[in-house]
Amino acid sequence: MTRMKYKKYITFIIILIIMFNLTACNKKDEASNKEKKLSIYVDIKDTHSLNIIKFIMDEYKKENPKTNIIINNAMGSNTLEDISKGNAGDIIFTSRNKMIELQKKGLLSDLASYYDKNKLNDRYYNVINSYGRYSDKFYGIGLIPYTIEIAYNKEMINKLNIKEPTNIKYIEDVLKSINKNSVKVPVVLTDDIDINNAISALIMSNKKNIYNIDNMYNGSKEAYKGKKEFQSIFDSIQSLYKKGIISKNTFEIGNENTIKKFVNGDIPIIVTISYYYKELNEKHIGLVEDYNSIASFKGNVPVIVNTLLCVPINSERGEEVNDFIKFTFDDKTQKKLLEKGFITGSKKVNDKLKGIGKIISKHLSESNENSILFMYNIPEKFYIAMSSKIQNILSGSYNGKEWHNIVEEVFKYK
């Protein structure tokens, strides 16, 4: 079974479990005349976030046994078509890309009132709110953040006679050393992000603000060509390649077993996400803390928020939607998530974190709209093409016109 087929299989199983658990609970309450209904459309394929959704729904059902939750999943269907026909129900879990597409078609409600009622702008990190904002309005609420972290095993780093890379400026020395020893750096991220786009997210220059590219989402060829700052991503990667810091052999795809091997001392360094905080929270594991000391790396740690809670314009159950949003983003629920080992988007809940949890919390506190991964602000065809160009650079092929060529390729058949 291929890796992609395996992921799709696991995703399908998780969604089936969510649907089965909720259906089994609901049958017990069919006789109740006061039963409420809430229809939720899940347009998420990442197994990490599906686990979070399942946990929240299970907890919600425990406290609201008389609410009949109906789950619809988008696997094999057209999300835009489902929602435009009113088949999505009351709440949608989807990506920022899809949120932008839905908003452009006028299919989503403005969630400003929910932000105000639940004081989300005050209680949650800036990056969470930025993910849900488009055209100066809120159309989504970020479910949970995953910071992209460079983690290192202190014992392994010491054996290599390398200074612990608490600061990003020391990572160049680490990468040069492990490249000489033919050691690869595993990358363990969410299912929607590949290695090349993760590299570019980490390398984006802090001087280049590309956040506003979402304003031209699915725009014209000329508009995208005008965003010349995107070429700086490829220029920076080329610079690191020429210095012998990274190449096509530097990184490899990892998985949860990789995390275990890393913690056990078989791997010196990995690129991963805060989803694995519980596994990584050991005294001999460190994180790169400071990202402000080198021009090649952006000052803001990239933050993945690949699941947004949205409300379709034709949602009919306002009270139930309000109750679910209030429950999901309440401190009590967020504390339960943290107890399960997941770093949350709540400032207050994360306030007591120690060890690497404190570093992750610091990274979230420093995050803002520039921490949004660029791939969530551009159509899929762009970031697929970008990944291919990055792979070419890491293989020794660079011409300084990567962004220009990408735009040409994307619009070739339009």
CSV table of C-alpha atoms in Angstrom, one decimal:
chain,number,residue,atom,x,y,z
A,1,MET,CA,0.0,0.0,0.0
A,2,THR,CA,1.5,3.3,-1.0
A,3,ARG,CA,2.0,6.1,1.5
A,4,MET,CA,-0.8,8.3,-0.1
A,5,LYS,CA,-3.2,5.4,-0.2
A,6,TYR,CA,-2.4,4.5,3.4
A,7,LYS,CA,-3.1,8.2,4.4
A,8,LYS,CA,-6.4,8.2,2.6
A,9,TYR,CA,-7.3,4.9,4.3
A,10,ILE,CA,-6.5,6.2,7.7
A,11,THR,CA,-8.5,9.4,7.0
A,12,PHE,CA,-11.5,7.4,5.9
A,13,ILE,CA,-11.3,5.2,9.0
A,14,ILE,CA,-11.2,8.3,11.4
A,15,ILE,CA,-14.2,9.9,9.7
A,16,LEU,CA,-16.1,6.6,10.0
A,17,ILE,CA,-15.3,6.4,13.7
A,18,ILE,CA,-16.5,10.0,14.2
A,19,MET,CA,-19.7,9.2,12.4
A,20,PHE,CA,-20.3,5.8,14.2
A,21,ASN,CA,-19.6,7.2,17.7
A,22,LEU,CA,-22.0,10.1,17.2
A,23,THR,CA,-24.7,7.9,15.6
A,24,ALA,CA,-24.5,5.4,18.4
A,25,CYS,CA,-24.9,8.1,21.0
A,26,ASN,CA,-27.7,9.8,19.1
A,27,LYS,CA,-29.8,6.6,19.0
A,28,LYS,CA,-30.1,6.6,22.7
A,29,ASP,CA,-31.9,9.9,22.6
A,30,GLU,CA,-34.3,9.4,19.7
A,31,ALA,CA,-37.2,9.3,22.0
A,32,SER,CA,-36.5,12.7,23.4
A,33,ASN,CA,-38.9,15.4,22.2
A,34,LYS,CA,-36.4,18.1,23.0
A,35,GLU,CA,-33.7,16.8,20.8
A,36,LYS,CA,-31.6,19.4,19.0
A,37,LYS,CA,-29.8,18.9,15.7
A,38,LEU,CA,-26.5,20.1,14.4
A,39,SER,CA,-25.1,19.2,11.0
A,40,ILE,CA,-21.4,19.4,10.5
A,41,TYR,CA,-19.6,19.1,7.2
A,42,VAL,CA,-16.0,17.9,7.5
A,43,ASP,CA,-13.8,18.9,4.5
A,44,ILE,CA,-10.5,17.9,6.1
A,45,LYS,CA,-8.1,15.1,5.2
A,46,ASP,CA,-5.3,15.7,7.6
A,47,THR,CA,-5.3,12.9,10.2
A,48,HIS,CA,-3.8,15.2,12.9
A,49,SER,CA,-6.7,17.6,12.7
A,50,LEU,CA,-9.3,14.9,12.3
A,51,ASN,CA,-8.1,13.5,15.6
A,52,ILE,CA,-8.7,17.0,17.2
A,53,ILE,CA,-12.2,17.2,15.6
A,54,LYS,CA,-13.1,13.8,16.9
A,55,PHE,CA,-12.0,14.7,20.4
A,56,ILE,CA,-14.0,17.9,20.5
A,57,MET,CA,-17.1,16.3,19.1
A,58,ASP,CA,-16.9,13.4,21.6
A,59,GLU,CA,-16.5,15.9,24.4
A,60,TYR,CA,-19.4,18.0,23.1
A,61,LYS,CA,-21.7,15.0,22.9
A,62,LYS,CA,-20.9,14.1,26.5
A,63,GLU,CA,-22.1,17.5,27.7
A,64,ASN,CA,-24.9,17.8,25.2
A,65,PRO,CA,-26.4,14.2,24.9
A,66,LYS,CA,-29.7,15.6,23.5
A,67,THR,CA,-28.1,17.1,20.5
A,68,ASN,CA,-28.2,15.0,17.4
A,69,ILE,CA,-24.9,15.6,15.6
A,70,ILE,CA,-25.0,14.7,11.9
A,71,ILE,CA,-21.7,14.3,10.2
A,72,ASN,CA,-21.2,14.8,6.4
A,73,ASN,CA,-17.8,14.3,5.0
A,74,ALA,CA,-16.4,15.7,1.8
A,75,MET,CA,-14.4,12.7,0.6
A,76,GLY,CA,-15.2,12.1,-3.0
A,77,SER,CA,-17.5,15.0,-3.3
A,78,ASN,CA,-17.3,18.6,-4.6
A,79,THR,CA,-17.3,20.9,-1.5
A,80,LEU,CA,-18.2,24.1,-3.4
A,81,GLU,CA,-21.1,22.3,-5.0
A,82,ASP,CA,-22.3,20.8,-1.8
A,83,ILE,CA,-22.3,24.1,0.0
A,84,SER,CA,-23.9,26.1,-2.8
A,85,LYS,CA,-26.7,23.6,-2.9
A,86,GLY,CA,-27.2,23.9,0.9
A,87,ASN,CA,-26.0,20.3,1.6
A,88,ALA,CA,-23.2,21.3,4.0
A,89,GLY,CA,-25.4,21.9,7.0
A,90,ASP,CA,-24.7,24.3,9.9
A,91,ILE,CA,-20.9,24.2,10.4
A,92,ILE,CA,-18.0,23.5,8.0
A,93,PHE,CA,-14.5,22.4,8.9
A,94,THR,CA,-12.3,23.3,6.0
A,95,SER,CA,-9.0,24.9,5.0
A,96,ARG,CA,-8.1,28.5,4.5
A,97,ASN,CA,-7.8,28.0,0.8
A,98,LYS,CA,-11.4,26.6,0.6
A,99,MET,CA,-12.6,29.3,3.0
A,100,ILE,CA,-11.4,32.0,0.5
A,101,GLU,CA,-13.0,30.2,-2.4
A,102,LEU,CA,-16.3,29.9,-0.6
A,103,GLN,CA,-16.2,33.5,0.5
A,104,LYS,CA,-15.6,34.7,-3.0
A,105,LYS,CA,-18.8,32.9,-4.1
A,106,GLY,CA,-20.7,34.5,-1.2
A,107,LEU,CA,-21.4,31.2,0.6
A,108,LEU,CA,-20.0,32.0,4.1
A,109,SER,CA,-21.3,34.0,7.0
A,110,ASP,CA,-19.3,36.8,8.6
A,111,LEU,CA,-18.3,35.5,12.0
A,112,ALA,CA,-17.5,38.9,13.6
A,113,SER,CA,-20.4,38.4,16.2
A,114,TYR,CA,-18.9,35.0,17.3
A,115,TYR,CA,-15.5,36.6,17.7
A,116,ASP,CA,-17.0,39.4,19.8
A,117,LYS,CA,-19.2,37.1,22.0
A,118,ASN,CA,-16.3,34.8,22.7
A,119,LYS,CA,-13.6,37.5,22.9
A,120,LEU,CA,-11.5,35.5,20.5
A,121,ASN,CA,-9.3,38.4,19.4
A,122,ASP,CA,-8.3,38.9,23.0
A,123,ARG,CA,-8.1,35.3,24.2
A,124,TYR,CA,-6.5,33.7,21.2
A,125,TYR,CA,-3.1,34.2,19.4
A,126,ASN,CA,-3.0,36.7,16.6
A,127,VAL,CA,-2.1,34.0,14.0
A,128,ILE,CA,-5.3,32.0,14.9
A,129,ASN,CA,-7.5,35.1,14.1
A,130,SER,CA,-5.4,35.9,11.0
A,131,TYR,CA,-6.1,32.6,9.5
A,132,GLY,CA,-9.8,33.2,9.8
A,133,ARG,CA,-9.7,36.7,8.4
A,134,TYR,CA,-10.1,37.5,4.7
A,135,SER,CA,-10.8,40.9,3.1
A,136,ASP,CA,-10.9,42.5,6.6
A,137,LYS,CA,-13.7,40.2,7.8
A,138,PHE,CA,-13.8,36.9,9.7
A,139,TYR,CA,-15.1,34.0,7.8
A,140,GLY,CA,-13.4,31.2,9.8
A,141,ILE,CA,-12.1,30.4,13.3
A,142,GLY,CA,-8.9,28.5,13.5
A,143,LEU,CA,-9.4,25.2,15.4
A,144,ILE,CA,-5.8,24.5,16.6
A,145,PRO,CA,-2.3,25.8,15.6
A,146,TYR,CA,0.7,23.7,14.8
A,147,THR,CA,4.0,25.6,14.9
A,148,ILE,CA,6.7,24.2,12.6
A,149,GLU,CA,9.6,23.5,14.9
A,150,ILE,CA,13.3,22.4,14.4
A,151,ALA,CA,13.9,20.0,17.2
A,152,TYR,CA,17.2,18.5,18.2
A,153,ASN,CA,18.4,15.7,20.5
A,154,LYS,CA,20.9,17.3,22.9
A,155,GLU,CA,22.8,14.1,23.5
A,156,MET,CA,23.2,13.4,19.7
A,157,ILE,CA,24.2,17.0,19.0
A,158,ASN,CA,26.9,16.9,21.7
A,159,LYS,CA,28.3,13.6,20.2
A,160,LEU,CA,28.7,15.4,16.9
A,161,ASN,CA,30.7,18.2,18.7
A,162,ILE,CA,28.2,20.8,17.6
A,163,LYS,CA,26.9,23.7,19.6
A,164,GLU,CA,23.3,23.3,20.6
A,165,PRO,CA,21.2,25.3,18.0
A,166,THR,CA,19.1,27.3,20.4
A,167,ASN,CA,19.4,30.1,17.8
A,168,ILE,CA,18.7,29.6,14.1
A,169,LYS,CA,22.1,30.9,13.2
A,170,TYR,CA,23.6,27.7,14.5
A,171,ILE,CA,21.4,25.5,12.2
A,172,GLU,CA,23.7,26.2,9.3
A,173,ASP,CA,26.6,24.5,11.1
A,174,VAL,CA,24.4,21.6,12.1
A,175,LEU,CA,23.2,21.0,8.6
A,176,LYS,CA,26.7,21.2,7.1
A,177,SER,CA,27.9,18.7,9.7
A,178,ILE,CA,25.2,16.1,9.1
A,179,ASN,CA,25.4,16.6,5.3
A,180,LYS,CA,29.1,15.6,5.5
A,181,ASN,CA,28.1,12.5,7.5
A,182,SER,CA,25.3,11.6,5.1
A,183,VAL,CA,22.7,11.9,7.8
A,184,LYS,CA,19.3,13.0,6.7
A,185,VAL,CA,16.8,15.3,8.5
A,186,PRO,CA,13.4,13.7,8.8
A,187,VAL,CA,10.4,16.0,8.2
A,188,VAL,CA,7.2,15.1,10.1
A,189,LEU,CA,4.4,17.6,9.4
A,190,THR,CA,0.7,17.6,8.6
A,191,ASP,CA,-0.6,15.5,5.7
A,192,ASP,CA,-1.2,18.6,3.5
A,193,ILE,CA,2.3,19.9,3.5
A,194,ASP,CA,5.3,18.4,1.6
A,195,ILE,CA,9.0,18.8,2.5
A,196,ASN,CA,9.8,21.5,-0.1
A,197,ASN,CA,7.0,23.8,0.9
A,198,ALA,CA,8.0,23.3,4.5
A,199,ILE,CA,11.5,24.4,3.7
A,200,SER,CA,10.3,27.5,1.9
A,201,ALA,CA,8.0,28.4,4.8
A,202,LEU,CA,11.0,28.3,7.1
A,203,ILE,CA,13.3,30.2,4.7
A,204,MET,CA,11.0,33.1,3.7
A,205,SER,CA,12.9,36.3,4.4
A,206,ASN,CA,11.5,38.4,7.2
A,207,LYS,CA,11.8,41.5,5.0
A,208,LYS,CA,9.2,40.2,2.5
A,209,ASN,CA,5.6,40.4,3.4
A,210,ILE,CA,3.6,38.1,1.2
A,211,TYR,CA,0.4,37.9,3.3
A,212,ASN,CA,-1.5,40.2,1.0
A,213,ILE,CA,-1.2,37.9,-1.9
A,214,ASP,CA,-4.5,36.3,-0.8
A,215,ASN,CA,-6.3,39.5,-2.0
A,216,MET,CA,-5.6,38.3,-5.6
A,217,TYR,CA,-6.6,34.7,-5.0
A,218,ASN,CA,-7.4,33.2,-8.4
A,219,GLY,CA,-6.6,36.5,-9.9
A,220,SER,CA,-5.0,37.4,-13.2
A,221,LYS,CA,-1.7,36.3,-14.7
A,222,GLU,CA,-0.4,39.9,-14.6
A,223,ALA,CA,-1.3,40.3,-10.9
A,224,TYR,CA,0.6,37.2,-9.9
A,225,LYS,CA,3.6,38.1,-12.0
A,226,GLY,CA,3.7,41.4,-10.2
A,227,LYS,CA,4.4,39.6,-6.9
A,228,LYS,CA,8.1,39.5,-7.6
A,229,GLU,CA,9.0,39.1,-3.9
A,230,PHE,CA,8.1,35.4,-4.3
A,231,GLN,CA,11.3,34.9,-6.3
A,232,SER,CA,13.1,35.7,-3.0
A,233,ILE,CA,12.1,32.3,-1.7
A,234,PHE,CA,13.9,30.5,-4.5
A,235,ASP,CA,16.9,32.9,-4.3
A,236,SER,CA,17.3,32.1,-0.6
A,237,ILE,CA,17.1,28.4,-1.2
A,238,GLN,CA,19.7,28.7,-4.0
A,239,SER,CA,22.0,30.6,-1.6
A,240,LEU,CA,21.8,27.8,1.0
A,241,TYR,CA,22.3,25.2,-1.7
A,242,LYS,CA,25.5,26.9,-2.9
A,243,LYS,CA,26.9,27.1,0.6
A,244,GLY,CA,26.4,23.3,1.0
A,245,ILE,CA,23.8,23.8,3.8
A,246,ILE,CA,20.9,22.0,2.1
A,247,SER,CA,20.5,19.8,-1.0
A,248,LYS,CA,18.0,17.2,-2.3
A,249,ASN,CA,19.6,14.7,0.1
A,250,THR,CA,19.3,16.8,3.2
A,251,PHE,CA,15.7,16.0,4.1
A,252,GLU,CA,13.4,12.9,4.1
A,253,ILE,CA,9.8,12.2,4.9
A,254,GLY,CA,9.2,10.9,8.4
A,255,ASN,CA,6.3,9.6,10.5
A,256,GLU,CA,5.3,9.0,14.1
A,257,ASN,CA,7.9,6.2,14.3
A,258,THR,CA,10.5,8.7,13.4
A,259,ILE,CA,9.5,10.8,16.4
A,260,LYS,CA,10.1,7.8,18.6
A,261,LYS,CA,13.5,7.1,17.1
A,262,PHE,CA,14.4,10.8,17.5
A,263,VAL,CA,13.5,10.8,21.2
A,264,ASN,CA,15.3,7.5,21.7
A,265,GLY,CA,18.5,9.0,20.3
A,266,ASP,CA,18.7,7.5,16.8
A,267,ILE,CA,18.3,10.8,15.0
A,268,PRO,CA,20.0,14.1,15.8
A,269,ILE,CA,17.6,16.6,14.4
A,270,ILE,CA,14.1,16.8,12.9
A,271,VAL,CA,11.6,19.3,11.5
A,272,THR,CA,8.2,18.7,13.0
A,273,ILE,CA,5.1,20.3,14.4
A,274,SER,CA,3.8,21.1,17.9
A,275,TYR,CA,1.2,18.4,17.6
A,276,TYR,CA,3.9,16.1,18.9
A,277,TYR,CA,4.6,18.2,22.0
A,278,LYS,CA,3.7,15.4,24.4
A,279,GLU,CA,6.2,13.0,22.8
A,280,LEU,CA,8.9,15.7,22.5
A,281,ASN,CA,8.6,17.1,26.0
A,282,GLU,CA,11.8,15.4,27.4
A,283,LYS,CA,14.8,17.0,29.0
A,284,HIS,CA,17.2,15.8,26.3
A,285,ILE,CA,15.1,17.4,23.5
A,286,GLY,CA,15.6,21.0,22.6
A,287,LEU,CA,14.0,23.4,20.1
A,288,VAL,CA,15.4,26.2,18.1
A,289,GLU,CA,14.1,29.2,20.0
A,290,ASP,CA,15.3,32.4,18.4
A,291,TYR,CA,14.7,33.0,14.6
A,292,ASN,CA,15.8,36.6,14.4
A,293,SER,CA,19.5,36.3,13.9
A,294,ILE,CA,20.0,35.4,10.2
A,295,ALA,CA,18.6,36.9,7.0
A,296,SER,CA,18.0,33.6,5.3
A,297,PHE,CA,15.3,32.7,7.8
A,298,LYS,CA,12.1,34.5,8.6
A,299,GLY,CA,11.7,36.0,12.1
A,300,ASN,CA,8.3,34.5,12.6
A,301,VAL,CA,8.0,30.7,13.1
A,302,PRO,CA,5.6,29.4,10.5
A,303,VAL,CA,2.3,28.3,12.0
A,304,ILE,CA,0.0,25.7,10.4
A,305,VAL,CA,-3.8,26.1,11.0
A,306,ASN,CA,-5.2,23.7,8.4
A,307,THR,CA,-8.7,23.5,9.9
A,308,LEU,CA,-11.1,26.5,10.1
A,309,LEU,CA,-14.6,26.4,11.5
A,310,CYS,CA,-16.9,28.2,9.1
A,311,VAL,CA,-20.6,28.8,9.0
A,312,PRO,CA,-22.4,28.7,5.6
A,313,ILE,CA,-24.7,31.6,4.7
A,314,ASN,CA,-27.7,29.2,4.6
A,315,SER,CA,-27.1,27.7,8.1
A,316,GLU,CA,-30.5,27.4,9.8
A,317,ARG,CA,-29.6,26.5,13.4
A,318,GLY,CA,-28.1,29.6,14.9
A,319,GLU,CA,-28.6,28.6,18.5
A,320,GLU,CA,-26.9,25.2,18.1
A,321,VAL,CA,-24.0,26.8,16.1
A,322,ASN,CA,-23.5,29.4,18.8
A,323,ASP,CA,-23.5,26.7,21.5
A,324,PHE,CA,-20.9,24.5,19.6
A,325,ILE,CA,-18.6,27.5,18.9
A,326,LYS,CA,-18.8,28.6,22.6
A,327,PHE,CA,-18.1,25.1,23.8
A,328,THR,CA,-15.2,24.5,21.4
A,329,PHE,CA,-13.3,27.7,22.2
A,330,ASP,CA,-14.1,27.8,25.9
A,331,ASP,CA,-11.1,27.5,28.3
A,332,LYS,CA,-12.5,24.3,29.7
A,333,THR,CA,-12.4,22.5,26.4
A,334,GLN,CA,-9.0,24.0,25.5
A,335,LYS,CA,-7.6,22.8,28.8
A,336,LYS,CA,-8.8,19.3,28.0
A,337,LEU,CA,-7.0,19.5,24.7
A,338,LEU,CA,-3.8,20.6,26.5
A,339,GLU,CA,-4.2,17.7,29.0
A,340,LYS,CA,-4.2,15.4,26.0
A,341,GLY,CA,-0.9,16.8,24.9
A,342,PHE,CA,-2.0,19.3,22.3
A,343,ILE,CA,-0.7,22.9,22.4
A,344,THR,CA,-3.8,25.1,21.9
A,345,GLY,CA,-4.5,28.5,20.4
A,346,SER,CA,-5.6,29.9,23.8
A,347,LYS,CA,-3.1,32.3,25.5
A,348,LYS,CA,-4.5,31.6,29.0
A,349,VAL,CA,-4.5,27.9,28.7
A,350,ASN,CA,-0.9,27.8,27.4
A,351,ASP,CA,0.3,30.2,30.1
A,352,LYS,CA,1.4,27.5,32.5
A,353,LEU,CA,3.5,25.5,30.0
A,354,LYS,CA,7.1,24.6,30.8
A,355,GLY,CA,10.1,23.2,29.0
A,356,ILE,CA,9.7,23.1,25.2
A,357,GLY,CA,6.0,23.9,25.7
A,358,LYS,CA,7.1,27.3,26.9
A,359,ILE,CA,9.1,27.8,23.8
A,360,ILE,CA,6.2,26.8,21.6
A,361,SER,CA,4.0,29.2,23.5
A,362,LYS,CA,6.5,31.9,22.9
A,363,HIS,CA,6.6,31.2,19.2
A,364,LEU,CA,2.8,31.4,19.1
A,365,SER,CA,2.8,34.7,21.0
A,366,GLU,CA,5.3,36.2,18.5
A,367,SER,CA,3.2,34.9,15.5
A,368,ASN,CA,1.1,37.1,13.3
A,369,GLU,CA,-0.4,37.2,9.8
A,370,ASN,CA,3.2,36.7,8.4
A,371,SER,CA,3.3,33.3,10.1
A,372,ILE,CA,0.6,32.0,7.8
A,373,LEU,CA,2.1,29.5,5.4
A,374,PHE,CA,2.1,31.0,1.9
A,375,MET,CA,0.5,27.9,0.5
A,376,TYR,CA,-2.7,28.8,2.3
A,377,ASN,CA,-2.9,32.1,0.5
A,378,ILE,CA,-2.5,30.8,-3.1
A,379,PRO,CA,-4.4,28.2,-5.2
A,380,GLU,CA,-3.2,24.6,-5.0
A,381,LYS,CA,-1.8,24.7,-8.6
A,382,PHE,CA,0.7,27.4,-7.5
A,383,TYR,CA,2.2,25.6,-4.5
A,384,ILE,CA,2.4,22.3,-6.3
A,385,ALA,CA,4.5,24.1,-9.0
A,386,MET,CA,6.6,25.8,-6.4
A,387,SER,CA,7.4,22.5,-4.7
A,388,SER,CA,8.6,21.2,-8.1
A,389,LYS,CA,10.9,24.3,-8.6
A,390,ILE,CA,12.3,24.0,-5.1
A,391,GLN,CA,13.2,20.3,-5.8
A,392,ASN,CA,14.9,21.4,-9.0
A,393,ILE,CA,17.0,24.0,-7.1
A,394,LEU,CA,18.0,21.4,-4.5
A,395,SER,CA,19.1,19.2,-7.4
A,396,GLY,CA,21.3,21.9,-8.8
A,397,SER,CA,19.0,23.6,-11.4
A,398,TYR,CA,18.4,27.3,-10.8
A,399,ASN,CA,17.8,30.1,-13.3
A,400,GLY,CA,16.6,33.1,-11.2
A,401,LYS,CA,13.2,33.1,-13.0
A,402,GLU,CA,11.4,30.5,-11.0
A,403,TRP,CA,8.4,32.6,-10.0
A,404,HIS,CA,8.0,34.0,-13.5
A,405,ASN,CA,8.1,30.4,-14.9
A,406,ILE,CA,5.6,29.2,-12.4
A,407,VAL,CA,3.1,31.9,-13.3
A,408,GLU,CA,3.5,31.0,-17.0
A,409,GLU,CA,3.0,27.3,-16.3
A,410,VAL,CA,-0.1,27.9,-14.1
A,411,PHE,CA,-1.8,30.1,-16.7
A,412,LYS,CA,-0.7,28.2,-19.7
A,413,TYR,CA,-4.0,26.4,-20.3
A,414,LYS,CA,-6.3,29.1,-19.0
